[in-house]
Amino acid sequence: MNNSKKVMIGLLALIFVFGTANAAPAKPANSSSNTKAPIVVEADELYFSDSTGDLYARGNVQIKQNQDKVEANLLKGNTQKNEVWTDGEAVLSRPGMKLTTTGMHYNLNEHTGSMQSSKGTIERLHITSKAISTSPVHTTMNDGTVTGCPAEVPDYHISAERVEIWPGDKMIAYNAKFWIKNTVIFSLPKYQSSLREGEGASAAFPKPNYSSDNGIGISQHLEYPLSPRLAAFANLDYYSKVNFKPMYGLISRNSNFTAKLGYGNEENDDHDWIKKEPELSIELNSQRLGSSPLTLDASAAWGEWNEGKVRGTHSGFALYLSHDPIVLGSKTTLKIGTGFNRNFYGYNDANNSVFHFDSRLDIKPNDRLATWLGYNYSSDIGATPYEFDRIDVAKEGRIGFMYQIDRLNGLGVKMRYDLEHGRTEDIDYTWRRTLHCFEADITYRAKRSEIRVKVDAVKW
């Protein structure tokens, strides 16, 4: 059978449906693909054998099933095996992945395959690799690189003999080298990075910072996997005024919770330091309450706290209930949440209970301007002997904006107001400068006569 000029082959799609129905393997529990979904082929020229299932397609070839798509100039395949392959260039697209390869063998029904000389994206990661094997839940790269910077010569990247990626969970790199531009700054025999929301492998790269209280600093987070769910970690922070402030420990990320045992130093936003000697914490992954718009976060901790002359045991738990963002218009969103914390301190047998309510209204009139208005309430019953977790403002109003002047520069102002005592707590002025794949914030905190500088990756 020979059709030309991008003919949609309904008969061929039907044959694929019957083929998948007879030979469909068991799908992973987290796969939403329908194994009986039709596979649709478009091409300038198509050749197909009814008896063997062999397929040959040439010219603007597209083969699609559900959200999986393979594009090439020349593809061969077999409808009975639900497989396609090519020695030439091809593009594989599926949720969370888009790769350009110079060789591919892919099973559309099982969503598994192997590829050569590949370049593209997996989740938020920009990758290159000499050889890749992939499945719906796991991808392995050989002789690969990973970065969050899409530039031809990225500002930072990791190269490794082998990289294993579990989308939405973690990445492990073996014999990893860490690069700034074209220079290796350090290497590790094995390195792990969380790929969960809010985390990223750019944390492995040293981040410079400055504050009037701490002085010039540099921060770095490293993880070394010990087993599939257990890793050793180190937060390596050094400051010219307060010296070395590390945190070491073990972390276990599981499907429903994360457990961490840490020994070392932790800082709050007011530059109050606490030393945990050690502390065990357990944080449940965010839980959606049925089909409601509510999400529950819960955590608990047990350990020893040391803050200068104040030292003793600490234990406690926290619950927080948040509502999905409420869209009030095309440019306005409201976020609300409420929570409860309970703490027990060995020092003087103190304890406290804290009730929270938080709200924030975000208004984005245009692409350049973002504004926000918020209210936070905390009812503290009891007392804490530590400055580290003391509530400074019980009834707090927040207002601010960030204006993007041009592609590289932005200016922002934010204010914290003590509504209970009728005074301004903070006024912060920030200049944000984009440095290719990094972003620098220089902030002057006027009420404290304090300067802060923070540099972080923005593309990961």
C-alpha positions as semicolon CSV with decimal commas, in nm:
position;residue;x (nm);y (nm);z (nm)
1;M;0,000;0,000;0,000
2;N;0,151;0,337;-0,104
3;N;0,003;0,674;-0,010
4;S;0,167;1,014;-0,057
5;K;0,146;1,377;0,055
6;K;0,070;1,321;0,422
7;V;-0,213;1,072;0,403
8;M;-0,380;0,990;0,734
9;I;-0,402;0,613;0,749
10;G;-0,724;0,524;0,928
11;L;-0,689;0,157;0,832
12;L;-0,336;0,148;0,966
13;A;-0,449;0,304;1,294
14;L;-0,717;0,039;1,323
15;I;-0,463;-0,240;1,268
16;F;-0,246;-0,090;1,544
17;V;-0,546;-0,092;1,779
18;F;-0,606;-0,461;1,724
19;G;-0,237;-0,535;1,760
20;T;-0,214;-0,360;2,095
21;A;-0,528;-0,526;2,222
22;N;-0,379;-0,872;2,163
23;A;-0,030;-0,810;2,297
24;A;-0,057;-0,533;2,553
25;P;0,181;-0,575;2,850
26;A;0,090;-0,477;3,203
27;K;0,122;-0,103;3,254
28;P;0,283;0,061;3,557
29;A;0,037;0,178;3,821
30;N;0,122;0,543;3,760
31;S;0,073;0,527;3,384
32;S;-0,235;0,698;3,248
33;S;-0,186;0,574;2,891
34;N;-0,460;0,370;2,732
35;T;-0,296;0,057;2,582
36;K;-0,578;0,031;2,326
37;A;-0,545;0,387;2,201
38;P;-0,496;0,410;1,824
39;I;-0,154;0,477;1,677
40;V;-0,182;0,728;1,393
41;V;0,078;0,758;1,115
42;E;0,132;1,053;0,879
43;A;0,397;1,066;0,605
44;D;0,458;1,170;0,247
45;E;0,510;0,803;0,154
46;L;0,396;0,489;0,338
47;Y;0,451;0,120;0,269
48;F;0,278;-0,140;0,483
49;S;0,252;-0,521;0,479
50;D;-0,075;-0,670;0,603
51;S;0,082;-1,012;0,658
52;T;0,401;-0,917;0,845
53;G;0,304;-0,580;0,990
54;D;0,623;-0,424;0,854
55;L;0,604;-0,048;0,804
56;Y;0,818;0,193;0,603
57;A;0,750;0,568;0,614
58;R;0,942;0,848;0,446
59;G;0,910;1,225;0,435
60;N;0,768;1,438;0,721
61;V;0,689;1,127;0,923
62;Q;0,482;1,158;1,241
63;I;0,370;0,860;1,448
64;K;0,148;0,937;1,748
65;Q;-0,022;0,746;2,028
66;N;-0,190;0,942;2,305
67;Q;0,074;1,201;2,406
68;D;0,372;1,010;2,264
69;K;0,499;1,130;1,926
70;V;0,793;1,028;1,706
71;E;0,900;1,253;1,417
72;A;1,159;1,173;1,151
73;N;1,230;1,190;0,781
74;L;1,260;0,811;0,759
75;L;1,111;0,551;0,995
76;K;1,070;0,177;0,987
77;G;0,844;-0,020;1,217
78;N;0,624;-0,319;1,283
79;T;0,257;-0,287;1,370
80;Q;0,238;-0,628;1,532
81;K;0,517;-0,540;1,776
82;N;0,413;-0,173;1,808
83;E;0,775;-0,070;1,744
84;V;0,944;0,195;1,530
85;W;1,312;0,254;1,460
86;T;1,553;0,461;1,257
87;D;1,928;0,506;1,212
88;G;1,879;0,869;1,118
89;E;1,764;1,172;1,314
90;A;1,437;1,152;1,505
91;V;1,251;1,350;1,769
92;L;1,073;1,176;2,057
93;S;0,813;1,381;2,248
94;R;0,611;1,266;2,546
95;P;0,501;1,433;2,874
96;G;0,811;1,561;3,052
97;M;1,049;1,459;2,773
98;K;1,158;1,587;2,432
99;L;1,473;1,440;2,277
100;T;1,642;1,477;1,939
101;T;1,843;1,165;1,853
102;T;2,047;1,023;1,566
103;G;1,925;0,668;1,626
104;M;1,615;0,526;1,796
105;H;1,429;0,205;1,869
106;Y;1,100;0,274;2,049
107;N;0,797;0,072;2,157
108;L;0,491;0,297;2,140
109;N;0,273;0,065;2,345
110;E;0,516;0,009;2,634
111;H;0,673;0,358;2,611
112;T;1,022;0,205;2,629
113;G;1,317;0,246;2,398
114;S;1,684;0,316;2,335
115;M;1,842;0,616;2,164
116;Q;2,187;0,729;2,054
117;S;2,356;1,071;2,057
118;S;2,062;1,248;2,215
119;K;1,999;1,607;2,317
120;G;1,691;1,766;2,470
121;T;1,496;1,793;2,795
122;I;1,378;1,553;3,064
123;E;1,152;1,727;3,314
124;R;1,332;2,058;3,386
125;L;1,672;1,912;3,294
126;H;1,858;1,996;2,974
127;I;2,057;1,685;2,881
128;T;2,300;1,540;2,628
129;S;2,397;1,174;2,610
130;K;2,577;0,924;2,387
131;A;2,322;0,653;2,470
132;I;1,984;0,654;2,649
133;S;1,740;0,385;2,756
134;T;1,398;0,494;2,880
135;S;1,076;0,359;3,029
136;P;0,764;0,530;3,166
137;V;0,922;0,559;3,513
138;H;1,300;0,565;3,466
139;T;1,564;0,692;3,220
140;T;1,934;0,599;3,209
141;M;2,194;0,809;3,024
142;N;2,551;0,703;2,944
143;D;2,828;0,960;2,897
144;G;2,583;1,240;2,961
145;T;2,553;1,596;3,082
146;V;2,276;1,760;3,286
147;T;2,206;2,127;3,347
148;G;1,928;2,375;3,407
149;C;2,088;2,625;3,168
150;P;1,977;2,594;2,802
151;A;2,274;2,781;2,653
152;E;2,504;2,610;2,401
153;V;2,786;2,651;2,656
154;P;2,590;2,641;2,986
155;D;2,694;2,850;3,285
156;Y;2,696;2,532;3,492
157;H;2,646;2,162;3,427
158;I;2,715;1,812;3,557
159;S;2,886;1,550;3,341
160;A;2,886;1,182;3,437
161;E;2,962;0,833;3,309
162;R;2,604;0,737;3,391
163;V;2,299;0,935;3,498
164;E;1,978;0,778;3,626
165;I;1,664;0,993;3,629
166;W;1,335;0,917;3,802
167;P;1,110;1,207;3,687
168;G;0,957;1,396;3,976
169;D;1,168;1,205;4,227
170;K;1,549;1,209;4,195
171;M;1,860;1,194;3,980
172;I;2,179;0,997;4,050
173;A;2,504;1,073;3,865
174;Y;2,802;0,834;3,875
175;N;3,160;0,963;3,852
176;A;3,015;1,312;3,832
177;K;3,209;1,626;3,747
178;F;3,071;1,970;3,826
179;W;3,147;2,247;3,578
180;I;3,128;2,625;3,578
181;K;3,148;2,715;3,210
182;N;3,445;2,509;3,078
183;T;3,613;2,450;3,416
184;V;3,569;2,152;3,649
185;I;3,535;2,284;4,005
186;F;3,503;1,948;4,184
187;S;3,401;1,586;4,128
188;L;3,223;1,309;4,320
189;P;3,211;0,930;4,266
190;K;2,833;0,943;4,316
191;Y;2,591;1,233;4,351
192;Q;2,216;1,246;4,416
193;S;1,976;1,533;4,361
194;S;1,608;1,560;4,440
195;L;1,384;1,646;4,145
196;R;1,080;1,712;4,359
197;E;0,904;2,045;4,333
198;G;1,113;2,328;4,476
199;E;1,439;2,135;4,466
200;G;1,702;2,094;4,195
201;A;2,049;1,978;4,106
202;S;2,175;2,337;4,085
203;A;2,190;2,319;4,467
204;A;2,517;2,126;4,424
205;F;2,690;2,434;4,284
206;P;2,841;2,683;4,530
207;K;2,620;2,991;4,571
208;P;2,777;3,321;4,679
209;N;2,585;3,553;4,910
210;Y;2,633;3,848;5,145
211;S;2,454;3,997;5,442
212;S;2,555;4,266;5,689
213;D;2,512;4,021;5,979
214;N;2,692;3,717;5,837
215;G;2,937;3,883;5,598
216;I;3,049;3,730;5,268
217;G;2,926;3,373;5,237
218;I;2,914;3,070;5,014
219;S;2,657;2,789;5,038
220;Q;2,641;2,441;4,889
221;H;2,421;2,132;4,927
222;L;2,551;1,782;4,845
223;E;2,391;1,438;4,859
224;Y;2,554;1,095;4,830
225;P;2,316;0,798;4,778
226;L;2,365;0,503;5,014
227;S;2,065;0,296;4,900
228;P;1,763;0,349;4,673
229;R;1,586;0,557;4,943
230;L;1,868;0,670;5,173
231;A;2,134;0,936;5,116
232;A;2,396;1,121;5,317
233;F;2,374;1,500;5,284
234;A;2,581;1,804;5,375
235;N;2,486;2,172;5,380
236;L;2,820;2,349;5,360
237;D;2,782;2,716;5,456
238;Y;3,072;2,949;5,529
239;Y;3,050;3,319;5,624
240;S;3,328;3,567;5,689
241;K;3,169;3,694;6,015
242;V;3,020;3,376;6,168
243;N;3,262;3,124;6,013
244;F;3,172;2,766;5,911
245;K;2,807;2,669;5,973
246;P;2,763;2,317;5,833
247;M;2,478;2,069;5,865
248;Y;2,538;1,696;5,809
249;G;2,307;1,399;5,816
250;L;2,097;1,136;5,648
251;I;1,784;1,185;5,438
252;S;1,529;0,931;5,317
253;R;1,272;1,037;5,056
254;N;0,983;0,794;5,027
255;S;0,658;0,785;4,835
256;N;0,456;0,926;5,127
257;F;0,710;1,101;5,350
258;T;1,064;1,233;5,389
259;A;1,271;1,157;5,700
260;K;1,587;1,348;5,790
261;L;1,843;1,310;6,068
262;G;2,062;1,619;6,083
263;Y;2,342;1,749;6,302
264;G;2,453;2,109;6,264
265;N;2,344;2,466;6,213
266;E;2,025;2,623;6,077
267;E;1,937;2,990;6,023
268;N;1,608;3,179;6,012
269;D;1,531;3,491;5,808
270;D;1,645;3,721;6,091
271;H;1,994;3,558;6,098
272;D;1,922;3,380;6,426
273;W;2,119;3,052;6,434
274;I;2,025;2,730;6,611
275;K;2,246;2,422;6,642
276;K;2,068;2,087;6,625
277;E;2,259;1,817;6,814
278;P;2,099;1,623;6,639
279;E;1,737;1,644;6,519
280;L;1,514;1,382;6,358
281;S;1,232;1,521;6,145
282;I;0,958;1,356;5,943
283;E;0,759;1,544;5,681
284;L;0,459;1,390;5,510
285;N;0,420;1,462;5,141
286;S;0,136;1,705;5,068
287;Q;-0,197;1,520;5,084
288;R;-0,498;1,625;4,880
289;L;-0,815;1,589;5,088
290;G;-1,031;1,385;4,855
291;S;-1,164;1,585;4,562
292;S;-1,167;1,908;4,763
293;P;-0,947;2,211;4,688
294;L;-0,767;2,158;5,021
295;T;-0,414;2,021;5,075
296;L;-0,273;1,907;5,411
297;D;0,095;1,932;5,508
298;A;0,219;1,771;5,829
299;S;0,557;1,734;6,000
300;A;0,711;1,638;6,333
301;A;1,057;1,671;6,488
302;W;1,254;1,548;6,791
303;G;1,600;1,663;6,892
304;E;1,838;1,881;7,094
305;W;1,860;2,256;7,031
306;N;2,154;2,475;7,127
307;E;2,134;2,856;7,105
308;G;2,424;2,989;7,308
309;K;2,326;2,977;7,674
310;V;1,988;2,824;7,597
311;R;2,014;2,450;7,538
312;G;1,773;2,160;7,578
313;T;1,548;1,908;7,408
314;H;1,289;2,014;7,155
315;S;0,999;1,823;7,007
316;G;0,691;1,928;6,820
317;F;0,458;1,889;6,526
318;A;0,301;2,115;6,265
319;L;-0,016;2,091;6,057
320;Y;-0,101;2,324;5,771
321;L;-0,413;2,332;5,553
322;S;-0,400;2,531;5,230
323;H;-0,659;2,607;4,965
324;D;-0,584;2,589;4,594
325;P;-0,519;2,936;4,450
326;I;-0,853;3,110;4,401
327;V;-0,869;3,284;4,064
328;L;-1,054;3,614;4,104
329;G;-0,991;3,732;3,751
330;S;-0,747;3,704;3,465
331;K;-0,488;3,903;3,660
332;T;-0,576;3,835;4,026
333;T;-0,521;3,527;4,245
334;L;-0,592;3,472;4,616
335;K;-0,403;3,220;4,833
336;I;-0,518;3,129;5,185
337;G;-0,407;2,877;5,446
338;T;-0,426;2,800;5,816
339;G;-0,215;2,590;6,050
340;F;-0,127;2,478;6,401
341;N;0,214;2,421;6,563
342;R;0,279;2,257;6,900
343;N;0,627;2,273;7,061
344;F;0,778;2,125;7,378
345;Y;1,111;2,251;7,514
346;G;1,335;2,082;7,770
347;Y;1,477;2,417;7,873
348;N;1,267;2,537;8,170
349;D;0,995;2,288;8,063
350;A;0,851;2,554;7,832
351;N;0,591;2,483;7,564
352;N;0,375;2,677;7,322
353;S;0,092;2,644;7,074
354;V;0,078;2,859;6,763
355;F;-0,226;2,908;6,539
356;H;-0,165;3,056;6,193
357;F;-0,374;3,219;5,927
358;D;-0,213;3,339;5,604
359;S;-0,352;3,515;5,300
360;R;-0,199;3,672;4,993
361;L;-0,355;3,852;4,697
362;D;-0,141;3,852;4,382
363;I;-0,220;4,102;4,107
364;K;-0,028;4,100;3,779
365;P;-0,154;4,388;3,563
366;N;0,093;4,310;3,280
367;D;0,404;4,108;3,195
368;R;0,635;4,361;3,359
369;L;0,461;4,432;3,689
370;A;0,374;4,192;3,973
371;T;0,213;4,321;4,294
372;W;0,094;4,151;4,611
373;L;-0,093;4,225;4,933
374;G;-0,098;3,991;5,231
375;Y;-0,210;3,938;5,589
376;N;-0,060;3,692;5,837
377;Y;-0,196;3,620;6,185
378;S;-0,026;3,413;6,457
379;S;-0,175;3,343;6,799
380;D;0,106;3,229;7,030
381;I;-0,010;3,058;7,352
382;G;0,282;2,986;7,582
383;A;0,642;3,083;7,512
384;T;0,962;2,968;7,345
385;P;1,304;3,015;7,508
386;Y;1,471;3,044;7,166
387;E;1,504;3,349;6,941
388;F;1,519;3,107;6,648
389;D;1,146;3,023;6,646
390;R;1,009;3,333;6,819
391;I;0,722;3,515;6,645
392;D;0,818;3,881;6,598
393;V;0,488;4,011;6,460
394;A;0,154;3,853;6,555
395;K;-0,063;4,054;6,313
396;E;0,133;4,135;6,002
397;G;0,044;4,317;5,684
398;R;0,257;4,274;5,372
399;I;0,261;4,472;5,050
400;G;0,504;4,483;4,762
401;F;0,574;4,490;4,391
402;M;0,841;4,383;4,143
403;Y;0,876;4,571;3,812
404;Q;1,079;4,428;3,524
405;I;1,255;4,728;3,370
406;D;1,409;4,536;3,081
407;R;1,520;4,182;2,996
408;L;1,799;4,187;3,255
409;N;1,692;4,426;3,531
410;G;1,404;4,447;3,777
411;L;1,327;4,668;4,076
412;G;1,108;4,578;4,372
413;V;0,987;4,708;4,706
414;K;0,822;4,512;4,986
415;M;0,701;4,623;5,328
416;R;0,609;4,440;5,650
417;Y;0,376;4,627;5,885
418;D;0,294;4,545;6,248
419;L;-0,083;4,597;6,256
420;E;-0,110;4,532;6,629
421;H;0,135;4,806;6,732
422;G;0,094;5,034;6,430
423;R;0,454;5,038;6,310
424;T;0,656;4,946;6,003
425;E;0,877;4,642;6,065
426;D;1,070;4,626;5,736
427;I;1,101;4,812;5,408
428;D;1,315;4,623;5,156
429;Y;1,438;4,762;4,825
430;T;1,562;4,501;4,574
431;W;1,750;4,525;4,246
432;R;1,722;4,197;4,054
433;R;1,979;4,136;3,783
434;T;1,964;3,838;3,546
435;L;2,310;3,694;3,482
436;H;2,236;3,455;3,196
437;C;2,132;3,138;3,384
438;F;2,183;3,292;3,726
439;E;1,989;3,561;3,906
440;A;2,130;3,809;4,159
441;D;1,918;3,993;4,416
442;I;2,072;4,294;4,592
443;T;1,845;4,404;4,876
444;Y;1,869;4,701;5,111
445;R;1,665;4,650;5,429
446;A;1,609;5,012;5,528
447;K;1,469;4,959;5,879
448;R;1,768;4,742;5,973
449;S;2,034;4,928;5,770
450;E;2,122;4,588;5,625
451;I;2,240;4,481;5,280
452;R;2,178;4,132;5,142
453;V;2,311;3,981;4,819
454;K;2,191;3,644;4,690
455;V;2,291;3,463;4,368
456;D;2,097;3,159;4,251
457;A;2,026;2,959;3,937
458;V;1,702;3,060;3,764
459;K;1,670;2,806;3,481
460;W;1,679;2,475;3,672
